[in-house]
Coordinates of C-alpha atoms and ligand atoms in Angstrom, one line a residue:
Chain O
M1 CA -47.8 4.1 -1.1
H2 CA -50.6 6.5 -0.7
P3 CA -50.9 7.2 3.1
P4 CA -54.4 6.2 4.1
F5 CA -55.6 8.6 6.8
S6 CA -57.5 6.0 8.6
M7 CA -54.3 4.0 9.0
V8 CA -52.3 7.0 10.1
F9 CA -54.9 7.7 12.9
L10 CA -55.3 4.0 13.8
T11 CA -51.6 3.2 14.3
T12 CA -50.8 6.5 16.1
L13 CA -53.8 6.3 18.4
I14 CA -53.5 2.7 19.4
G15 CA -49.7 3.1 19.7
A16 CA -50.2 5.9 22.2
G17 CA -53.0 4.0 24.0
Q18 CA -50.8 0.9 24.4
G19 CA -47.8 3.0 25.4
L20 CA -49.9 4.8 28.1
F21 CA -51.0 1.5 29.5
L22 CA -47.4 0.2 29.6
A23 CA -46.4 3.4 31.4
L24 CA -49.1 3.0 34.0
F25 CA -48.2 -0.5 34.6
T26 CA -44.5 0.2 34.8
G27 CA -45.3 2.8 37.4
Q28 CA -47.5 0.4 39.4
V29 CA -44.8 -2.3 39.3
F30 CA -42.2 0.2 40.6
S31 CA -44.5 1.3 43.4
Q32 CA -45.4 -2.2 44.3
F33 CA -41.7 -3.3 44.5
K34 CA -41.3 -0.1 46.7
L35 CA -38.9 1.5 44.2
L36 CA -41.2 4.4 43.9
Q37 CA -43.7 6.2 46.1
A38 CA -47.2 5.0 45.9
H39 CA -49.6 6.3 43.2
D40 CA -53.0 7.8 43.8
S41 CA -55.4 5.1 42.7
Q42 CA -57.3 7.7 40.7
F43 CA -54.1 8.0 38.6
F44 CA -54.6 4.4 37.3
V45 CA -58.3 4.8 36.8
I46 CA -58.0 8.0 34.8
G47 CA -54.9 6.8 33.0
T48 CA -56.6 3.6 31.9
A49 CA -59.6 5.5 30.8
I50 CA -57.5 7.7 28.6
S51 CA -55.7 4.6 27.2
I52 CA -59.1 2.9 26.5
L53 CA -60.3 6.1 24.8
L54 CA -57.3 6.2 22.6
L55 CA -57.6 2.5 21.6
C56 CA -61.3 3.0 20.9
M57 CA -60.7 6.0 18.7
G58 CA -58.1 4.0 16.8
L59 CA -60.6 1.2 16.3
F60 CA -63.1 3.7 15.1
A61 CA -60.6 5.1 12.6
A62 CA -59.9 1.6 11.3
F63 CA -63.5 1.2 10.2
F64 CA -63.0 4.0 7.8
H65 CA -60.4 2.0 6.0
L66 CA -62.8 -0.8 5.1
G67 CA -64.9 -0.7 2.0
R68 CA -67.5 -2.9 3.7
P69 CA -67.2 -2.2 7.5
E70 CA -70.5 -4.1 8.1
R71 CA -68.6 -7.3 7.4
A72 CA -65.7 -6.5 9.6
W73 CA -66.4 -9.5 11.8
R74 CA -65.3 -11.8 9.0
S75 CA -61.8 -10.5 9.3
A76 CA -61.1 -12.5 12.4
T77 CA -61.3 -15.8 10.6
R78 CA -57.9 -16.1 9.0
W79 CA -55.7 -15.6 11.9
K80 CA -53.7 -18.6 11.0
T81 CA -52.2 -16.9 7.9
S82 CA -53.0 -13.2 8.0
W83 CA -51.3 -10.6 10.3
L84 CA -54.2 -8.3 9.6
S85 CA -56.6 -10.9 11.0
R86 CA -54.4 -11.4 14.0
E87 CA -54.4 -7.6 14.6
I88 CA -58.2 -7.5 14.4
I89 CA -58.3 -10.1 17.2
A90 CA -55.4 -8.6 19.2
L91 CA -56.9 -5.1 19.3
P92 CA -60.2 -5.9 21.1
A93 CA -58.3 -8.4 23.3
A94 CA -55.8 -5.7 24.4
L95 CA -58.7 -3.3 24.8
G96 CA -60.5 -5.7 27.0
A97 CA -57.5 -6.6 29.1
V98 CA -56.6 -2.9 29.7
A99 CA -60.3 -2.3 30.6
L100 CA -60.2 -5.1 33.1
Y101 CA -57.1 -3.7 34.6
G102 CA -58.7 -0.3 34.9
L103 CA -61.8 -1.8 36.3
A104 CA -59.9 -3.6 39.0
H105 CA -58.3 -0.3 40.0
F106 CA -61.7 1.4 39.9
L107 CA -63.2 -1.2 42.1
G108 CA -60.2 -1.1 44.4
Y109 CA -59.2 -4.8 44.1
T110 CA -55.9 -4.0 45.7
E111 CA -56.1 -6.5 48.6
P112 CA -52.9 -8.6 48.3
L113 CA -53.7 -12.1 47.1
M114 CA -50.3 -13.2 48.2
I115 CA -47.1 -11.8 49.6
T116 CA -43.8 -12.8 48.2
A117 CA -40.8 -13.7 50.4
G118 CA -39.5 -10.2 49.8
G119 CA -42.6 -8.6 51.1
T120 CA -44.0 -7.6 47.8
Q121 CA -47.8 -7.6 47.6
I122 CA -49.3 -9.3 44.6
D123 CA -52.8 -8.2 44.0
L124 CA -55.4 -8.7 41.3
T125 CA -54.4 -5.4 39.4
L126 CA -50.9 -6.7 39.1
L127 CA -52.0 -10.0 37.6
L128 CA -54.4 -8.3 35.2
G129 CA -51.7 -5.8 34.3
L130 CA -49.4 -8.6 33.4
L131 CA -52.1 -10.1 31.2
A132 CA -52.7 -6.7 29.6
T133 CA -49.0 -6.2 29.0
I134 CA -48.8 -9.4 27.1
A135 CA -51.9 -8.4 25.0
V136 CA -50.5 -5.0 24.3
Y137 CA -47.2 -6.4 23.1
L138 CA -49.0 -8.9 20.9
L139 CA -51.0 -6.1 19.4
F140 CA -47.8 -4.1 18.8
I141 CA -46.3 -7.1 17.0
C142 CA -49.4 -7.7 14.9
T143 CA -49.6 -4.0 13.9
G144 CA -45.9 -4.0 12.9
M145 CA -46.0 -7.3 11.1
I146 CA -48.9 -6.2 8.9
Y147 CA -46.4 -3.9 7.3
A148 CA -43.2 -5.8 7.9
G149 CA -44.7 -9.0 6.6
I150 CA -45.2 -7.8 3.0
K151 CA -42.0 -8.6 1.3
F152 CA -42.8 -6.6 -1.8
L153 CA -42.6 -3.3 0.2
Q154 CA -38.9 -3.5 0.9
E155 CA -38.9 -0.3 2.9
W156 CA -41.2 -2.1 5.4
H157 CA -39.9 -5.6 5.2
T158 CA -37.5 -5.3 8.2
P159 CA -37.6 -6.0 11.9
L160 CA -37.1 -2.2 12.4
T161 CA -40.7 -1.7 11.4
V162 CA -42.0 -3.7 14.3
I163 CA -39.4 -2.2 16.7
N164 CA -40.4 1.3 15.6
Y165 CA -44.1 0.6 16.2
I166 CA -43.3 -0.6 19.7
L167 CA -40.8 2.2 20.6
L168 CA -42.8 5.1 19.1
G169 CA -46.0 3.9 20.7
T170 CA -44.3 3.4 24.1
A171 CA -42.5 6.8 23.9
S172 CA -45.8 8.7 23.2
G173 CA -47.6 6.8 25.9
F174 CA -44.9 7.7 28.5
T175 CA -45.1 11.3 27.5
I176 CA -48.9 11.2 28.1
A177 CA -48.2 9.6 31.5
T178 CA -45.8 12.4 32.3
A179 CA -48.6 14.9 31.6
L180 CA -51.0 12.8 33.7
A181 CA -48.4 12.7 36.6
A182 CA -48.1 16.5 36.3
Y183 CA -51.9 16.7 36.7
F184 CA -51.8 14.6 39.8
A185 CA -48.6 16.2 41.2
T186 CA -48.8 17.9 44.6
E187 CA -46.4 20.1 46.5
E188 CA -44.9 17.1 48.4
S189 CA -44.9 14.3 45.9
S190 CA -44.5 14.2 42.2
L191 CA -44.1 11.3 39.8
V192 CA -43.3 13.6 36.9
P193 CA -39.5 12.9 37.1
F194 CA -40.1 9.1 37.0
Y195 CA -42.4 9.2 33.9
A196 CA -40.4 11.9 32.2
T197 CA -37.2 9.9 32.6
W198 CA -38.8 6.9 31.0
A199 CA -40.3 9.0 28.3
I200 CA -36.9 10.5 27.5
I201 CA -35.4 7.0 27.4
F202 CA -38.0 5.6 25.0
T203 CA -38.1 8.7 22.8
F204 CA -34.4 8.5 22.5
L205 CA -34.4 4.8 21.7
A206 CA -37.1 5.4 19.1
L207 CA -35.0 8.2 17.6
I208 CA -32.2 5.8 17.1
T209 CA -34.3 3.0 15.5
R210 CA -36.5 5.3 13.4
S211 CA -33.4 7.0 12.1
A212 CA -31.9 3.6 11.4
A213 CA -35.0 2.8 9.3
L214 CA -34.7 6.1 7.4
I215 CA -31.0 5.5 6.6
R216 CA -31.7 2.0 5.6
N217 CA -34.5 3.0 3.3
R218 CA -32.5 5.9 1.8
F219 CA -29.1 4.2 1.2
F220 CA -29.3 0.5 1.6
I221 CA -32.3 -0.8 -0.3
K222 CA -31.8 -2.2 -3.8
P223 CA -35.1 -2.6 -5.5
K224 CA -35.5 -6.3 -6.3
S225 CA -37.6 -5.7 -9.4
D226 CA -37.0 -3.4 -12.3
M227 CA -38.5 -2.8 -15.7
R228 CA -36.7 -5.7 -17.2
S229 CA -38.2 -8.3 -14.8
A230 CA -41.5 -6.5 -14.8
I231 CA -42.2 -7.1 -18.5
G232 CA -39.5 -9.7 -19.1
I233 CA -37.6 -7.8 -21.8
N234 CA -33.9 -7.7 -21.4
H235 CA -33.1 -4.2 -22.4
K236 CA -31.7 -1.3 -20.4
N237 CA -33.8 1.3 -22.1
I238 CA -37.5 0.6 -21.5
K239 CA -39.9 3.5 -21.4
Q240 CA -43.6 3.3 -20.8
I241 CA -45.7 5.0 -23.4
A242 CA -49.2 3.9 -22.3
Q243 CA -50.6 2.4 -19.1
G244 CA -53.9 1.2 -20.4
S245 CA -56.1 4.1 -19.4
M246 CA -56.1 7.8 -20.0
G247 CA -57.5 8.6 -16.6
G248 CA -56.4 7.3 -13.3
S249 CA -57.1 3.9 -11.8
F250 CA -57.0 2.1 -8.5
N251 CA -53.3 1.4 -9.3
T252 CA -52.4 5.1 -9.7
R253 CA -54.4 6.1 -6.6
E254 CA -53.5 3.5 -4.0
Y255 CA -49.7 3.2 -4.6
F256 CA -48.6 6.8 -5.2
H257 CA -48.5 9.6 -2.6
G258 CA -48.6 12.2 -5.4
K259 CA -46.2 14.6 -3.6
S260 CA -42.7 15.6 -4.7
A261 CA -39.6 14.0 -3.3
G262 CA -38.7 17.3 -1.8
F263 CA -42.0 17.5 0.1
V264 CA -41.4 14.0 1.5
N265 CA -37.9 14.9 2.6
T266 CA -39.2 18.1 4.3
M267 CA -41.8 16.0 6.1
K268 CA -39.0 13.7 7.4
I269 CA -37.3 16.7 9.0
V270 CA -40.6 17.9 10.4
F271 CA -41.3 14.6 12.1
L272 CA -37.8 14.3 13.4
V273 CA -38.2 17.6 15.1
M274 CA -41.7 17.1 16.3
V275 CA -41.5 13.5 17.5
F276 CA -38.0 13.7 19.0
A277 CA -36.3 17.1 19.3
I278 CA -39.1 19.2 20.8
P279 CA -40.5 16.6 23.2
L280 CA -37.1 15.7 24.4
V281 CA -36.3 19.3 25.3
L282 CA -39.8 19.8 26.9
L283 CA -39.4 16.6 28.9
V284 CA -36.1 17.6 30.2
L285 CA -37.6 21.0 31.2
T286 CA -40.3 19.2 33.3
F287 CA -37.5 18.2 35.8
N288 CA -37.2 21.9 36.9
L289 CA -40.4 23.5 35.9
S290 CA -43.6 22.2 37.4
G291 CA -47.0 22.7 35.9
L292 CA -49.2 21.0 33.4
I293 CA -48.5 23.1 30.3
I294 CA -45.0 21.9 29.4
P295 CA -45.9 18.1 29.4
L296 CA -49.2 18.8 27.6
V297 CA -47.4 20.7 24.8
A298 CA -45.0 17.8 24.6
V299 CA -47.9 15.4 24.2
A300 CA -49.5 17.5 21.5
V301 CA -46.4 18.1 19.5
Q302 CA -45.3 14.5 19.7
Y303 CA -48.7 13.2 18.7
L304 CA -48.9 15.6 15.7
G305 CA -45.3 14.6 14.8
L306 CA -46.2 10.9 14.9
M307 CA -49.0 11.6 12.4
V308 CA -46.4 13.1 10.1
E309 CA -44.1 10.2 10.8
R310 CA -46.8 7.7 9.8
W311 CA -47.5 9.7 6.7
V312 CA -43.8 9.5 5.8
F313 CA -43.8 5.8 6.7
F314 CA -46.4 5.2 4.0
A315 CA -45.1 7.7 1.4
D316 CA -41.6 6.3 1.7
A317 CA -42.6 2.8 0.6
N318 CA -42.3 2.0 -3.0
H319 CA -44.5 -0.8 -4.4
P320 CA -43.1 -2.8 -7.4
Q321 CA -46.4 -2.4 -9.2
N322 CA -45.5 1.2 -9.7
L323 CA -43.2 0.0 -12.5
Y324 CA -46.3 -0.7 -14.6
Y325 CA -47.7 2.8 -13.9
Q326 CA -45.1 5.3 -14.8
Q327 CA -46.7 7.2 -17.6
I328 CA -50.3 7.8 -18.4
S329 CA -49.8 8.1 -22.1
Chain I
M1 CA -53.2 -31.1 -10.8
T2 CA -54.7 -28.6 -13.2
Q3 CA -53.5 -25.1 -13.4
L4 CA -55.4 -23.0 -15.9
A5 CA -53.6 -20.0 -17.3
L6 CA -53.1 -17.6 -20.2
V7 CA -50.1 -17.5 -22.4
I8 CA -49.7 -14.2 -24.1
D9 CA -47.7 -13.8 -27.2
L10 CA -46.0 -10.4 -27.2
N11 CA -44.7 -11.2 -30.7
V12 CA -48.1 -10.8 -32.2
C13 CA -50.0 -8.6 -29.8
V14 CA -50.8 -5.4 -31.7
G15 CA -52.2 -3.5 -28.7
C16 CA -55.7 -3.2 -30.1
H17 CA -57.4 -3.5 -26.6
A18 CA -60.0 -6.0 -28.0
C19 CA -59.3 -8.2 -25.0
V20 CA -59.7 -5.3 -22.6
T21 CA -63.1 -4.4 -24.1
S22 CA -64.5 -7.9 -24.3
C23 CA -63.3 -8.7 -20.8
K24 CA -65.1 -5.7 -19.5
E25 CA -68.2 -6.5 -21.5
W26 CA -68.4 -10.1 -20.4
N27 CA -67.5 -9.5 -16.8
T28 CA -69.5 -6.4 -16.1
S29 CA -72.6 -8.2 -17.0
G30 CA -71.6 -11.5 -15.5
Q31 CA -70.9 -13.0 -12.1
A32 CA -68.1 -10.6 -11.3
G33 CA -70.0 -7.5 -12.3
P34 CA -70.7 -4.7 -12.4
M35 CA -67.2 -3.3 -13.1
V36 CA -68.1 0.3 -12.4
D37 CA -66.9 3.3 -14.4
Q38 CA -67.0 6.7 -12.8
N39 CA -66.9 10.0 -14.7
A40 CA -66.9 8.0 -17.9
Y41 CA -67.4 11.1 -19.9
G42 CA -66.0 13.6 -17.4
E43 CA -62.6 15.1 -16.8
D44 CA -61.1 12.3 -14.8
P45 CA -62.5 9.0 -16.0
T46 CA -61.8 5.9 -14.0
G47 CA -63.1 2.4 -13.7
T48 CA -62.4 -1.2 -12.8
F49 CA -60.7 -3.4 -15.3
F50 CA -59.4 -6.9 -14.9
N51 CA -57.1 -6.6 -17.9
R52 CA -55.2 -3.7 -19.2
V53 CA -52.9 -3.4 -22.3
Q54 CA -49.9 -1.2 -21.7
S55 CA -47.3 -0.1 -24.2
F56 CA -43.6 0.2 -23.8
E57 CA -41.0 1.6 -26.1
I58 CA -37.8 -0.3 -26.0
G59 CA -34.4 0.9 -27.3
T60 CA -33.1 4.4 -28.2
Y61 CA -34.7 6.4 -30.9
P62 CA -34.6 5.7 -33.8
Q63 CA -33.7 2.2 -33.0
T64 CA -36.9 1.6 -31.0
E65 CA -39.5 -1.1 -30.9
T66 CA -43.0 -0.8 -29.4
V67 CA -44.1 -3.7 -27.3
H68 CA -47.8 -4.0 -26.3
F69 CA -48.1 -5.7 -23.0
P70 CA -51.5 -7.1 -21.8
K71 CA -51.5 -7.5 -18.0
S72 CA -54.1 -9.2 -15.8
C73 CA -54.0 -11.4 -12.7
L74 CA -51.4 -14.1 -13.4
H75 CA -53.1 -16.7 -11.1
C76 CA -49.8 -17.3 -9.3
E77 CA -49.1 -20.9 -8.1
E78 CA -47.8 -19.4 -4.8
P79 CA -50.2 -16.4 -4.6
P80 CA -48.9 -14.0 -2.0
C81 CA -52.3 -12.2 -2.1
V82 CA -54.2 -15.2 -0.7
P83 CA -52.7 -15.8 2.8
V84 CA -52.8 -12.2 3.8
C85 CA -56.5 -11.9 3.3
P86 CA -58.1 -11.6 6.8
T87 CA -61.5 -12.9 5.7
G88 CA -60.6 -15.8 3.4
A89 CA -62.4 -13.9 0.6
S90 CA -59.3 -14.4 -1.5
Y91 CA -58.7 -18.0 -2.4
K92 CA -57.0 -20.3 -4.9
R93 CA -59.2 -23.1 -6.2
E94 CA -57.8 -26.6 -5.7
Q95 CA -59.3 -28.0 -8.8
D96 CA -58.0 -25.6 -11.5
G97 CA -55.6 -23.2 -9.7
I98 CA -57.8 -20.1 -10.5
V99 CA -57.3 -17.3 -7.9
L100 CA -60.7 -15.7 -7.0
V101 CA -62.3 -13.2 -4.6
D102 CA -65.5 -14.0 -2.9
Y103 CA -67.3 -10.6 -3.2
D104 CA -69.7 -11.5 -0.5
K105 CA -67.0 -12.0 2.0
C106 CA -64.5 -9.3 1.0
I107 CA -64.4 -6.4 3.4
G108 CA -62.5 -4.1 1.0
C109 CA -59.5 -3.7 3.2
A110 CA -57.1 -3.6 0.2
Y111 CA -54.5 -5.6 2.0
C112 CA -54.3 -8.3 -0.7
S113 CA -53.6 -5.6 -3.3
W114 CA -50.6 -4.5 -1.3
A115 CA -49.4 -8.1 -1.4
C116 CA -49.6 -8.5 -5.2
P117 CA -46.4 -7.2 -6.9
Y118 CA -48.1 -7.0 -10.3
G119 CA -50.8 -4.5 -9.5
A120 CA -53.3 -7.1 -10.8
R121 CA -56.1 -6.3 -8.2
E122 CA -58.3 -3.3 -8.3
M123 CA -60.8 -2.1 -5.7
D124 CA -64.2 -1.4 -7.2
A125 CA -64.9 2.1 -6.3
Q126 CA -68.7 1.6 -6.1
Q127 CA -69.1 -2.0 -4.8
R128 CA -66.1 -1.4 -2.5
V129 CA -64.8 -4.9 -2.8
M130 CA -61.6 -6.2 -4.4
K131 CA -61.8 -7.3 -8.0
K132 CA -59.5 -9.1 -10.4
C133 CA -59.4 -11.4 -13.4
T134 CA -61.5 -14.6 -12.8
L135 CA -60.2 -16.4 -16.0
C136 CA -63.8 -16.2 -16.9
V137 CA -64.6 -19.0 -14.5
D138 CA -68.3 -18.4 -15.4
R139 CA -67.6 -19.1 -19.1
I140 CA -65.1 -21.8 -19.3
Y141 CA -67.3 -24.4 -17.5
D142 CA -70.6 -23.2 -19.0
E143 CA -72.1 -26.2 -20.8
A144 CA -74.7 -23.9 -22.4
L145 CA -72.0 -22.5 -24.5
P146 CA -70.6 -24.4 -27.6
E147 CA -67.4 -26.2 -26.6
N148 CA -65.1 -24.0 -28.6
E149 CA -66.4 -20.9 -26.8
R150 CA -65.7 -22.2 -23.3
K151 CA -62.6 -19.9 -23.1
P152 CA -62.0 -16.6 -21.5
A153 CA -63.6 -13.7 -23.3
C154 CA -60.2 -12.1 -24.0
V155 CA -59.0 -15.2 -25.7
M156 CA -62.1 -15.4 -27.9
S157 CA -61.8 -11.8 -29.0
C158 CA -58.1 -11.5 -29.8
P159 CA -57.8 -10.8 -33.5
T160 CA -54.2 -11.9 -33.7
S161 CA -54.5 -15.0 -31.5
A162 CA -52.0 -13.5 -29.1
R163 CA -53.8 -15.1 -26.2
L164 CA -53.7 -18.9 -25.6
F165 CA -55.6 -20.5 -22.8
G166 CA -55.1 -23.9 -21.2
D167 CA -53.6 -26.1 -18.5
V168 CA -49.9 -25.3 -18.0
H169 CA -49.5 -28.5 -15.9
D170 CA -50.5 -30.7 -18.8
E171 CA -47.3 -31.0 -20.7
N172 CA -49.1 -31.8 -23.9
S173 CA -51.4 -28.8 -23.9
D174 CA -51.0 -26.1 -26.4
V175 CA -50.0 -23.6 -23.8
S176 CA -47.3 -25.9 -22.4
K177 CA -46.0 -26.5 -25.9
A178 CA -45.9 -22.8 -26.6
I179 CA -44.1 -22.1 -23.3
R180 CA -41.6 -24.9 -24.1
E181 CA -41.0 -24.2 -27.7
R182 CA -41.2 -20.5 -27.8
A183 CA -39.3 -19.6 -24.6
G184 CA -42.3 -18.7 -22.5
Y185 CA -41.4 -16.7 -19.3
Q186 CA -42.9 -15.5 -16.1
L187 CA -43.0 -11.9 -14.8
M188 CA -40.9 -10.9 -11.8
P189 CA -39.6 -14.4 -11.1
E190 CA -37.5 -12.9 -8.3
W191 CA -40.4 -12.9 -5.8
G192 CA -41.1 -16.6 -6.0
T193 CA -44.8 -16.1 -6.8
K194 CA -44.6 -18.6 -9.7
P195 CA -47.1 -16.9 -11.9
A196 CA -49.2 -19.4 -13.9
N197 CA -49.6 -17.0 -16.8
H198 CA -46.6 -16.9 -19.2
Y199 CA -45.5 -14.5 -21.8
L200 CA -43.9 -15.4 -25.2
P201 CA -41.1 -13.1 -26.2
R202 CA -40.7 -11.0 -29.3
R203 CA -39.0 -12.9 -32.1
K204 CA -37.2 -11.4 -35.1
T205 CA -39.0 -12.6 -38.2
E206 CA -36.5 -12.6 -41.1
I207 CA -36.7 -13.9 -44.6
T208 CA -33.9 -13.8 -47.2
I209 CA -35.0 -12.6 -50.7
H210 CA -32.7 -13.1 -53.7
P211 CA -32.8 -10.6 -56.6
D212 CA -34.3 -13.1 -59.1
E213 CA -37.2 -13.5 -56.7
L214 CA -37.9 -9.8 -57.0
E215 CA -38.4 -9.9 -60.8
R216 CA -40.3 -12.6 -62.6
A217 CA -38.9 -13.5 -65.9
D218 CA -42.3 -14.1 -67.6
N219 CA -44.2 -11.4 -65.7
P220 CA -47.3 -10.7 -67.9
L221 CA -47.5 -7.3 -66.2
S222 CA -44.0 -6.2 -67.3
K223 CA -43.7 -3.2 -69.7
E224 CA -42.5 -5.3 -72.6
E225 CA -45.3 -7.8 -72.3
R226 CA -47.9 -5.0 -72.1
K227 CA -46.5 -3.2 -75.2
Q228 CA -46.9 -6.4 -77.1
H229 CA -50.5 -7.0 -75.9
N230 CA -51.5 -3.4 -76.5
A231 CA -50.6 -3.5 -80.1
P232 CA -53.7 -3.2 -82.3
S233 CA -55.2 -6.5 -82.9
S234 CA -56.8 -7.8 -86.1
D235 CA -58.7 -10.6 -84.3
P236 CA -62.4 -10.1 -84.6
S237 CA -63.6 -11.4 -81.3
L238 CA -63.8 -9.2 -78.3
D239 CA -62.0 -11.6 -76.1
D240 CA -58.9 -11.4 -78.1
M241 CA -59.1 -7.6 -78.0
T242 CA -58.6 -7.6 -74.2
S243 CA -55.5 -6.0 -73.3
W244 CA -53.9 -4.9 -70.1
Ligands
SF4_401 S1 -51.0 -11.8 -10.1 FE1 -51.3 -10.8 -8.1 S2 -53.5 -11.0 -7.7 FE2 -53.0 -12.5 -9.2 S3 -52.5 -14.4 -8.1 FE3 -50.5 -13.3 -8.5 S4 -50.2 -12.1 -6.6 FE4 -52.4 -12.7 -6.6
SF4_402 S1 -59.7 -6.5 0.1 FE1 -61.1 -8.3 0.3 S2 -60.0 -9.9 -0.7 FE2 -58.5 -8.3 -0.3 S3 -57.5 -8.9 1.6 FE3 -59.2 -7.5 2.1 S4 -61.0 -8.9 2.5 FE4 -59.4 -10.1 1.4

């Protein structure tokens, strides 16, 4: 497939936004259950603001994908059958839920509504956070299923696609949260080790599942269609000599990335280094070296790496229609 | 239930592109139009087509055969392109099984084209909506046309009658008979899309000729006959003078 840049931006930006929210809420839950020191309330306000910004930027990028963005509202109508439609509902829903969560923190609605037997205080932010967590996961599933749901793209048609969207988004979100914690860190208290630990865990998990997808696509996929089934002629030796036009067409632009196999393979190594190797090293370093620079570099490298990763995700997928477009003439 | 479809005879298609041209001509000026061309005379010409004729070489040289292969939307009975559309712009008609795009609803997201394994859908670069074969839905029901012209433009134009049009659910229709009797098949059956359009395979056409059929015993054009006729005649009339 030809990697559409709007989709590369959309999926990486909202992934990071969702991940950042999950990181904030994880932190809050740990604090609330007294497993972690308390957060500065500004931490949640600024964190959610960044998360919302990322989600909005993703939404903005998505409009560039549409030929007729002015009709985008229509796309919410077929949620019964279309994962794309579901995503278009889930994205504003998640955005709204995260915004409510941030607003509750901003307005300081932290009076406990009830106190559990164990002494844990349940307040409005916790309830809204729970709601937003559900919305964020639904959005992850919708985004993943848009790709995993198309059976013709065998490279995408696997649960690994959804799992990778969740884990990669979460990992990048926790890395951002680490940087945010470094920003808020004081001499006496620092939440950096907490967020860095989780960022390392998620980055490592994502490394495993993303590598699994790479290996699956490289070694274990047997294309279901071949020339014989494409034109229905049972012969081993079929060669295209004309594709019906001398110039290009939508079919040659939309489904081919136009780069060499070597380039795609190089990009695979590039993203493995940028999404996983470098951020993992930097995140480990934050345990001993304080300061904002290291986690910020980790965020930047990982985000750029995720853009490469998404490019490879598209370029790696082989559409069966390509069988009909192998030779111009 | 009716399922209109095309049956394309690969045995007689000569790859002349008449169907491509007449499809474009009819549809660019019809309900589905315009089908925009860009850089038509420039370096990198491109445009929207509902139907393309491709050519394939089969076998190893010199034992090769060229097969011309027209390809358009197959109006699948289980169209994977329809449920994925977020707007409902892509739909399959109940009454005749034609798969259509509502150009006023389409947002141009291209998702449906990803869900068609045949590459039958093309995004119009200028109108920025998805386009595909309509089976000339604006022709086949048009009562202003003479009845024998209520067929898709491509079917009308094919000089070798390689394209048949009809209801594949009516077992007595020409198309059903052709599929039944001439081993009609579907493309990429492995995906379960159940294309309504079918293709008729290449057939070997062979006749046996015996030596005595090659030479006529009483051939008036044979050398012997001509010698006899060319001999100077004594008949006076001109008619009798005629010789070969
Ligand atoms: S050929 Fe493609 S566009 Fe046409 S109905 Fe089948 S899946 Fe849809
Ligand atoms: S391009 Fe148009 S017809 Fe295709 S899925 Fe998107 S809205 Fe539906």
